[in-house]
Coordinates of C-alpha atoms and ligand atoms in Angstrom, one line a residue:
M1 CA 60.6 152.5 78.5
D2 CA 57.3 150.8 79.6
S3 CA 56.3 150.2 83.2
L4 CA 57.3 146.5 83.0
G5 CA 60.8 147.4 81.8
L6 CA 61.1 150.0 84.6
L7 CA 60.0 147.4 87.2
I8 CA 62.6 144.9 85.9
F9 CA 65.2 147.7 85.9
A10 CA 64.2 148.6 89.5
V11 CA 64.3 145.0 90.6
L12 CA 67.8 144.5 89.1
L13 CA 69.0 147.7 90.6
C14 CA 67.7 146.6 93.9
F15 CA 69.5 143.3 93.7
Q16 CA 72.7 145.1 92.6
W17 CA 72.3 147.4 95.6
T18 CA 71.7 144.6 98.1
A19 CA 74.4 142.3 96.7
A20 CA 77.1 145.0 96.6
P21 CA 77.6 145.4 100.3
A22 CA 77.8 141.7 100.8
T23 CA 81.3 141.7 99.3
K24 CA 82.3 144.0 102.1
N25 CA 80.6 142.3 105.0
T26 CA 79.7 138.7 104.6
T27 CA 79.3 136.2 107.3
W28 CA 80.2 133.0 105.5
T29 CA 79.2 129.5 106.4
Y30 CA 79.9 125.9 105.2
T31 CA 76.4 125.3 103.9
G32 CA 73.5 127.6 103.1
L33 CA 73.2 131.0 101.5
V34 CA 76.9 131.9 101.8
G35 CA 78.0 128.3 101.8
Q36 CA 81.3 127.1 100.3
S37 CA 80.0 126.9 96.7
E38 CA 79.2 130.7 97.0
W39 CA 82.4 131.8 98.7
S40 CA 84.1 132.8 95.4
R41 CA 81.3 135.3 94.7
Y42 CA 82.3 137.3 97.8
F43 CA 85.9 136.2 98.2
P44 CA 87.4 135.9 94.6
D45 CA 90.5 134.0 95.8
C46 CA 88.3 131.1 96.8
G47 CA 87.8 130.5 93.1
G48 CA 91.5 130.4 92.4
T49 CA 93.4 127.5 90.8
S50 CA 95.7 126.7 93.9
Q51 CA 93.1 126.1 96.5
S52 CA 93.1 123.9 99.6
P53 CA 92.3 121.3 100.8
V54 CA 93.1 118.7 98.3
D55 CA 92.9 114.9 97.9
V56 CA 96.4 113.4 98.1
V57 CA 96.6 110.5 95.7
T58 CA 99.6 108.7 97.1
T59 CA 100.6 107.0 93.8
Q60 CA 100.7 110.5 92.1
T61 CA 102.9 112.1 94.7
I62 CA 106.6 112.8 93.9
Y63 CA 109.3 111.9 96.3
D64 CA 111.6 114.9 97.0
P65 CA 114.6 113.9 99.1
S66 CA 115.3 117.5 99.9
L67 CA 112.2 117.6 102.2
I68 CA 113.9 117.4 105.6
P69 CA 112.0 116.7 108.9
L70 CA 110.2 119.7 110.3
T71 CA 111.3 121.1 113.7
P72 CA 108.7 122.7 115.9
L73 CA 110.5 125.5 117.8
G74 CA 109.5 126.4 121.3
Y75 CA 106.3 124.3 121.1
S76 CA 107.1 122.7 124.4
Q77 CA 108.2 125.9 126.1
H78 CA 104.7 127.2 126.8
G79 CA 105.6 129.4 129.7
N80 CA 103.3 130.4 132.5
N81 CA 101.0 132.7 130.7
P82 CA 97.6 131.0 129.9
F83 CA 96.5 130.4 126.3
T84 CA 93.3 131.9 125.0
L85 CA 90.7 129.5 123.6
Y86 CA 88.2 131.1 121.3
N87 CA 85.0 130.0 119.5
N88 CA 85.0 132.2 116.3
G89 CA 81.8 130.7 115.0
H90 CA 83.7 128.6 112.4
T91 CA 86.0 126.6 114.6
V92 CA 87.8 126.6 118.0
V93 CA 91.1 128.6 118.0
I94 CA 94.1 128.8 120.3
E95 CA 96.2 131.9 119.7
L96 CA 99.9 130.8 120.0
P97 CA 102.7 132.8 121.6
Q98 CA 105.1 134.4 119.1
W99 CA 108.2 132.5 120.3
M100 CA 106.7 129.3 118.9
G101 CA 107.8 128.7 115.4
L102 CA 108.7 126.2 112.7
G103 CA 112.1 125.2 111.3
G104 CA 113.0 123.0 108.3
L105 CA 111.5 125.4 105.7
P106 CA 113.6 127.9 103.6
W107 CA 112.5 130.7 106.0
L108 CA 111.7 130.9 109.7
F109 CA 108.0 130.8 110.3
T110 CA 106.4 132.1 113.5
A111 CA 103.3 130.4 115.0
V112 CA 100.0 132.3 114.9
Q113 CA 97.2 130.0 116.0
L114 CA 95.9 126.4 115.9
H115 CA 92.4 125.3 115.2
L116 CA 90.4 122.2 114.2
H117 CA 88.0 120.9 111.6
W118 CA 85.5 118.1 112.3
G119 CA 82.3 116.3 111.1
S120 CA 79.1 115.7 113.0
G121 CA 80.4 113.2 115.5
D122 CA 78.2 110.3 114.4
L123 CA 81.1 108.6 112.6
S124 CA 79.0 108.1 109.5
H125 CA 81.4 110.5 107.7
G126 CA 84.7 112.1 108.6
G127 CA 85.4 115.7 109.1
S128 CA 89.0 116.2 107.9
E129 CA 89.7 118.7 105.2
H130 CA 92.5 116.9 103.4
T131 CA 91.8 113.4 102.2
I132 CA 94.2 110.6 101.3
N133 CA 93.3 108.5 98.3
G134 CA 89.7 109.8 98.7
L135 CA 89.4 108.8 102.3
R136 CA 88.5 111.4 104.9
A137 CA 89.9 111.2 108.4
D138 CA 87.6 112.0 111.4
A139 CA 89.1 115.4 112.1
E140 CA 92.0 117.6 111.3
L141 CA 94.3 119.9 113.3
H142 CA 95.9 123.0 111.7
V143 CA 98.8 124.8 113.2
V144 CA 99.2 128.2 111.3
H145 CA 102.5 130.1 110.9
Y146 CA 103.6 133.1 109.0
N147 CA 106.9 133.9 107.3
S148 CA 108.5 136.2 109.8
D149 CA 111.8 136.3 107.8
L150 CA 110.1 138.2 105.0
Y151 CA 107.0 139.8 106.5
P152 CA 106.4 142.0 109.6
D153 CA 103.1 140.4 110.6
V154 CA 100.5 137.8 109.6
T155 CA 98.2 140.3 108.0
K156 CA 101.0 141.3 105.5
A157 CA 102.1 137.7 105.1
M158 CA 98.8 136.1 104.4
T159 CA 98.4 137.6 101.0
Q160 CA 101.9 136.6 99.8
S161 CA 102.5 133.3 98.0
D162 CA 105.3 132.4 100.4
G163 CA 103.7 134.0 103.4
M164 CA 102.2 131.1 105.4
A165 CA 103.1 127.6 106.5
V166 CA 100.3 125.4 107.9
L167 CA 100.8 122.0 109.5
G168 CA 97.9 119.6 108.8
I169 CA 97.5 116.7 111.2
L170 CA 94.9 114.1 110.4
I171 CA 93.0 112.8 113.4
V172 CA 91.3 109.3 113.7
T173 CA 89.3 107.8 116.5
G174 CA 90.2 104.7 118.5
E175 CA 89.8 103.3 121.9
E176 CA 92.4 105.3 123.8
T177 CA 91.9 108.8 125.2
N178 CA 94.5 111.2 123.9
L179 CA 95.3 113.3 127.0
A180 CA 97.0 116.0 125.1
F181 CA 93.7 116.9 123.4
N182 CA 92.0 117.2 126.7
N183 CA 94.0 120.4 127.2
I184 CA 91.5 121.8 124.7
L185 CA 88.4 119.6 125.0
N186 CA 88.1 120.1 128.8
Y187 CA 87.2 123.8 128.2
L188 CA 84.8 123.6 125.3
N189 CA 81.8 124.0 127.6
R190 CA 83.1 127.5 128.5
I191 CA 83.0 128.6 124.9
R192 CA 79.8 127.0 123.6
H193 CA 78.7 130.1 121.7
A194 CA 80.4 132.1 118.9
D195 CA 82.6 134.9 120.1
Q196 CA 83.2 133.4 123.5
K197 CA 86.7 133.3 124.9
V198 CA 88.3 131.6 127.8
S199 CA 91.8 131.5 129.3
I200 CA 93.2 128.0 129.7
P201 CA 96.4 126.6 131.2
A202 CA 99.3 126.7 128.7
F203 CA 100.4 123.2 127.6
D204 CA 102.9 121.4 125.4
V205 CA 101.6 122.1 121.9
Q206 CA 104.0 119.5 120.4
S207 CA 102.1 116.8 122.3
L208 CA 99.2 117.4 119.8
L209 CA 101.5 116.5 116.9
P210 CA 102.3 113.0 115.6
K211 CA 105.7 111.6 116.6
D212 CA 107.1 111.2 113.1
L213 CA 107.6 114.7 111.7
G214 CA 109.9 113.4 109.0
R215 CA 107.3 111.8 106.7
Y216 CA 104.8 114.3 105.2
Y217 CA 103.2 115.6 102.0
R218 CA 104.1 119.1 100.7
Y219 CA 102.2 121.3 98.3
N220 CA 101.4 125.0 97.6
G221 CA 97.8 125.9 98.5
S222 CA 95.5 128.3 100.3
L223 CA 93.7 129.1 103.5
T224 CA 90.8 126.7 103.6
T225 CA 88.4 129.4 104.8
P226 CA 87.5 132.8 103.2
P227 CA 89.3 134.8 102.1
C228 CA 91.1 131.7 100.8
Y229 CA 94.4 133.5 100.0
Q230 CA 96.8 131.3 98.0
S231 CA 99.6 131.9 100.4
V232 CA 100.1 128.5 102.2
I233 CA 103.0 126.1 102.1
W234 CA 101.2 123.0 103.2
T235 CA 102.7 120.2 105.2
L236 CA 100.3 117.2 105.7
F237 CA 101.9 114.6 108.0
H238 CA 101.8 111.0 107.0
E239 CA 101.3 109.7 110.6
R240 CA 97.8 110.3 112.0
V241 CA 97.0 111.2 115.6
Q242 CA 94.4 109.2 117.5
I243 CA 91.8 110.4 119.9
S244 CA 88.9 108.5 121.5
K245 CA 85.4 108.4 120.1
A246 CA 84.1 110.2 123.2
Q247 CA 86.7 113.0 122.6
L248 CA 85.5 113.4 119.0
L249 CA 81.9 113.4 120.1
K250 CA 82.7 116.2 122.5
L251 CA 84.4 118.3 119.8
A252 CA 81.5 117.7 117.4
T253 CA 78.5 118.3 119.7
F254 CA 79.6 120.9 122.3
L255 CA 80.1 124.0 120.2
C256 CA 77.6 126.3 118.4
S257 CA 78.2 128.6 115.4
S258 CA 75.4 130.8 116.8
K259 CA 76.0 133.5 119.3
A260 CA 74.8 133.3 122.9
D261 CA 72.0 135.9 122.3
D262 CA 70.9 134.5 119.0
D263 CA 67.3 133.3 118.8
V264 CA 68.3 130.0 117.3
T265 CA 71.0 127.7 118.4
I266 CA 73.1 126.2 115.5
L267 CA 75.6 123.4 116.2
L268 CA 79.1 124.0 114.9
Q269 CA 79.5 120.8 112.8
D270 CA 80.9 119.7 109.5
N271 CA 83.2 122.7 109.4
Y272 CA 85.4 121.3 106.6
R273 CA 85.8 122.5 103.0
K274 CA 85.4 120.1 100.1
T275 CA 88.7 119.1 98.4
Q276 CA 89.7 121.4 95.6
P277 CA 91.2 120.5 92.2
L278 CA 95.0 120.2 92.0
N279 CA 95.1 122.0 88.6
H280 CA 98.6 120.9 87.5
R281 CA 100.0 121.3 91.0
V282 CA 102.3 118.5 92.3
V283 CA 102.1 117.0 95.8
F284 CA 105.6 116.1 96.9
S285 CA 106.4 113.5 99.6
S286 CA 109.3 113.5 101.9
F287 CA 109.4 109.7 101.8
S288 CA 109.6 107.2 99.1
A289 CA 107.2 104.3 98.8
E290 CA 110.0 101.9 100.0
S291 CA 110.8 104.0 103.0
G292 CA 107.1 104.1 103.7
K293 CA 107.4 100.4 104.2
E294 CA 110.4 100.7 106.5
L295 CA 110.5 98.0 109.2
S296 CA 110.2 98.7 112.9
P297 CA 112.8 97.1 115.2
G298 CA 110.2 94.6 116.3
E299 CA 109.5 93.5 112.8
V300 CA 113.2 93.2 112.1
T301 CA 113.6 90.9 115.2
A302 CA 110.6 88.8 114.1
I303 CA 112.1 88.4 110.6
V304 CA 115.5 87.4 112.0
I305 CA 113.9 84.8 114.3
G306 CA 111.7 83.6 111.5
V307 CA 114.7 83.1 109.1
M308 CA 116.6 81.3 111.8
C309 CA 113.7 79.0 112.6
G310 CA 113.4 78.4 108.8
C311 CA 117.1 77.5 108.5
V312 CA 116.9 75.1 111.4
G313 CA 113.8 73.5 110.0
L314 CA 115.4 73.1 106.5
A315 CA 118.5 71.6 108.1
V316 CA 116.4 69.0 109.9
I317 CA 114.4 68.2 106.7
V318 CA 117.6 67.9 104.6
R319 CA 119.2 65.6 107.3
F320 CA 116.1 63.5 107.3
I321 CA 116.1 63.1 103.5
V322 CA 119.8 62.3 103.4
K323 CA 119.3 59.7 106.1
T324 CA 116.3 58.2 104.3
I325 CA 118.2 58.0 101.0
R326 CA 121.1 56.3 102.7
F327 CA 118.8 53.9 104.5
F328 CA 117.1 52.9 101.2
K329 CA 120.5 52.6 99.4
L330 CA 121.7 50.2 102.2
L331 CA 118.5 48.3 102.1
H332 CA 118.8 47.9 98.3
R333 CA 122.4 46.7 98.6
E334 CA 121.5 44.2 101.2
T335 CA 118.6 42.9 99.1
V336 CA 120.9 42.5 96.1
M337 CA 123.5 40.7 98.3
V338 CA 120.9 38.4 99.8
N339 CA 119.5 37.6 96.4
S340 CA 122.9 37.0 94.9
S341 CA 123.9 34.7 97.8
T342 CA 120.7 32.6 97.6
S343 CA 117.8 32.7 95.3
S344 CA 119.0 34.2 92.0
W345 CA 121.8 31.7 91.3
D346 CA 119.7 28.8 92.4
V347 CA 116.6 29.8 90.5
L348 CA 118.4 30.7 87.4
P349 CA 121.3 28.3 87.3
S350 CA 121.7 28.8 83.5
N351 CA 122.8 32.4 84.1
R352 CA 125.6 31.3 86.3
P353 CA 128.9 32.1 84.8
T354 CA 130.8 29.1 83.7
S355 CA 133.7 30.0 85.9
M356 CA 131.4 30.0 88.9
S357 CA 130.2 26.5 88.1
R358 CA 133.6 25.2 88.7
M359 CA 133.6 26.7 92.2
S360 CA 134.3 24.1 94.8
Q361 CA 132.1 23.6 97.9
P362 CA 134.6 25.1 100.3
E363 CA 134.8 28.1 98.1
K364 CA 131.0 28.5 98.2
A365 CA 131.0 28.3 102.0
N366 CA 133.6 31.0 102.0
E367 CA 131.5 33.2 99.8
K368 CA 128.6 32.8 102.2
K369 CA 130.8 33.8 105.2
Q370 CA 131.8 36.9 103.3
D371 CA 128.2 37.8 102.7
M372 CA 127.4 37.4 106.4
A373 CA 130.4 39.5 107.3
L374 CA 129.1 42.2 104.9
N375 CA 125.6 41.9 106.4
S376 CA 126.9 42.4 109.8
T377 CA 129.0 45.4 108.8
S378 CA 125.9 47.0 107.2
E379 CA 124.0 46.2 110.4
A380 CA 126.6 48.0 112.4
E381 CA 126.4 50.9 109.9
K382 CA 122.7 51.1 110.3
K383 CA 123.0 51.2 114.1
D384 CA 125.6 53.9 113.7
E385 CA 123.2 55.9 111.5
S386 CA 120.3 55.7 113.9
L387 CA 122.4 57.2 116.7
P388 CA 122.5 61.0 116.5
S389 CA 126.1 62.1 115.9
P390 CA 126.6 65.2 118.1
Q391 CA 128.9 66.9 115.5
T392 CA 126.2 67.2 112.9
E393 CA 123.4 68.3 115.2
P394 CA 122.3 71.8 114.4
Ligands
LIG1 C1 78.6 142.9 109.3 O1 77.2 143.0 109.5 C2 76.7 142.6 110.7 C3 75.2 142.7 110.7 O2 74.7 142.4 109.5 C4 77.3 143.4 111.8 O3 76.9 142.9 113.1 C5 78.8 143.3 111.8 O4 79.4 144.1 112.7 C6 79.3 143.7 110.4 N1 80.7 143.5 110.3 C7 81.6 144.3 109.7 C8 83.0 143.9 109.7 O5 81.2 145.4 109.2
LIG2 C1 105.6 126.5 95.5 O1 105.7 127.6 94.7 C2 107.0 128.1 94.7 C3 107.0 129.4 93.9 O2 106.2 129.3 92.8 C4 108.0 127.1 94.1 O3 109.3 127.6 94.0 C5 107.9 125.8 94.9 O4 108.7 124.8 94.3 C6 106.5 125.4 95.1 N1 106.5 124.3 96.0 C7 105.7 123.2 95.9 C8 105.8 122.2 96.9 O5 105.1 123.0 94.9

C-alpha cells in the first residue's frame, strides 16, 4: 500500500472514528450540521415511513364515525402544586401532573408534558408543524400522553406503536389576547436560556385547548423530534386557538437555544419539522364534510328570518300581480262594452246583425241603461279592489 493510500485510509478511519460517537451523543438542531435532514443519520427512526408531522389534505381524509369526542381528564384540577416551566433548548416545556389524562381512545393515556412549536415571529411564515391543505398555522401546541393501560412509564411506552397519544392544537394570531396562554408567556423571561427552569403557578390546562374537542383528524405517526419513535396516535383538532400578535412575538423572540454561559446567543426560533410523506397512511376525520358545514344557532335564526321575509315578499308580489291582472281584465271588459255601446256599431253598421236592425228606439235606450248599470257595477268593483281587505292581508 502506497503512502497516498495509507493517508486516505487514515482519513477515512478518522472520519469513522469521529462520526461513530455522534450516534451516541448528538445535540440535534432544526438547521445546520445536525439539522432535520441529517436526523436519520443519528436517529434511524427519523427516516421511517410513518413520520410526523404531515400535511392534512382535507379532501383526502376519510370520515370515521367511530371517532368520538376526546375528554381531557383532570386538566382543570391543577391543584396547588406549581408547574415547572423548562427551556430544553428545543422548545418550552411544562411537565404535567400524572393525574391528568385523556379519555376517548381505546386505552387510558396519562399526561406527560406540553410544549410549543413556532416560527420567527415576523409573520412572514408560520411555525406550526402540521399543515392543513399546505397551509401552516402560526404556532402549534402539543399535549403529550403515554398509554398507562399497557405500559408502566413513558420511557417504555414511547418506543411502542400504541404507546403515545399527542394532541395537536393549531395556533393562529388575531387581535385578542388569549389570557390562558399568558400563564406560560408571562414567565418566559425567567427561562431565556437552554436548561433553565422556573416554577409557575398551576393553571387550567384545558383553557389552552379549543372548545370543540369533537372535530379532529386522527392518524398514526411519530414524535416530531429525535429520536422520532413511530409511537404516536395523533389527534389534530379542527378548531384553531387564537392568540394575539404580541403574544406570538413574545414566544418567538424571548427564548434562546443557547445556554446562559455559551459564548454566542442563538434565538430559539423556527423549531418546527418539515411535513413528512404519508406513505400509504390514511388520515381519518371525526367529522364529515357536511357536518363541517353545520350551522350555528345564529345562522339558523338568520335563515328562518330570511325565509319568512322572502315568503312575505313573495305574497306581496303575487297579490300585486293578481290585482294588476284583474284590473287590466276589467279595463278590457269596460273598453269592449264602451265600444259595443257606441262606436263599433255606428262605424260599421253593415256588421250589425239583422235582428239588431229591427231594434226599436226604446229598446236601444234600454240597452244603454244596462251598459251604464254595468259600468257603475265595475266602478264599484274597482273601488272595492283598491281597498285592502283585511282577511287577505299577510
Ligand atoms: C454530549 O456531549 C456534550 C459535549 O460534547 C456533553 O456536554 C454532554 O454531557 C454529552 N451528553 C451525553 C448524554 O453524554
Ligand atoms: C394505527 O395503527 C393501528 C395498528 O396498526 C391500527 O389498528 C389503527 O387502525 C391505526 N390507526 C389509524 C388512525 O390509522
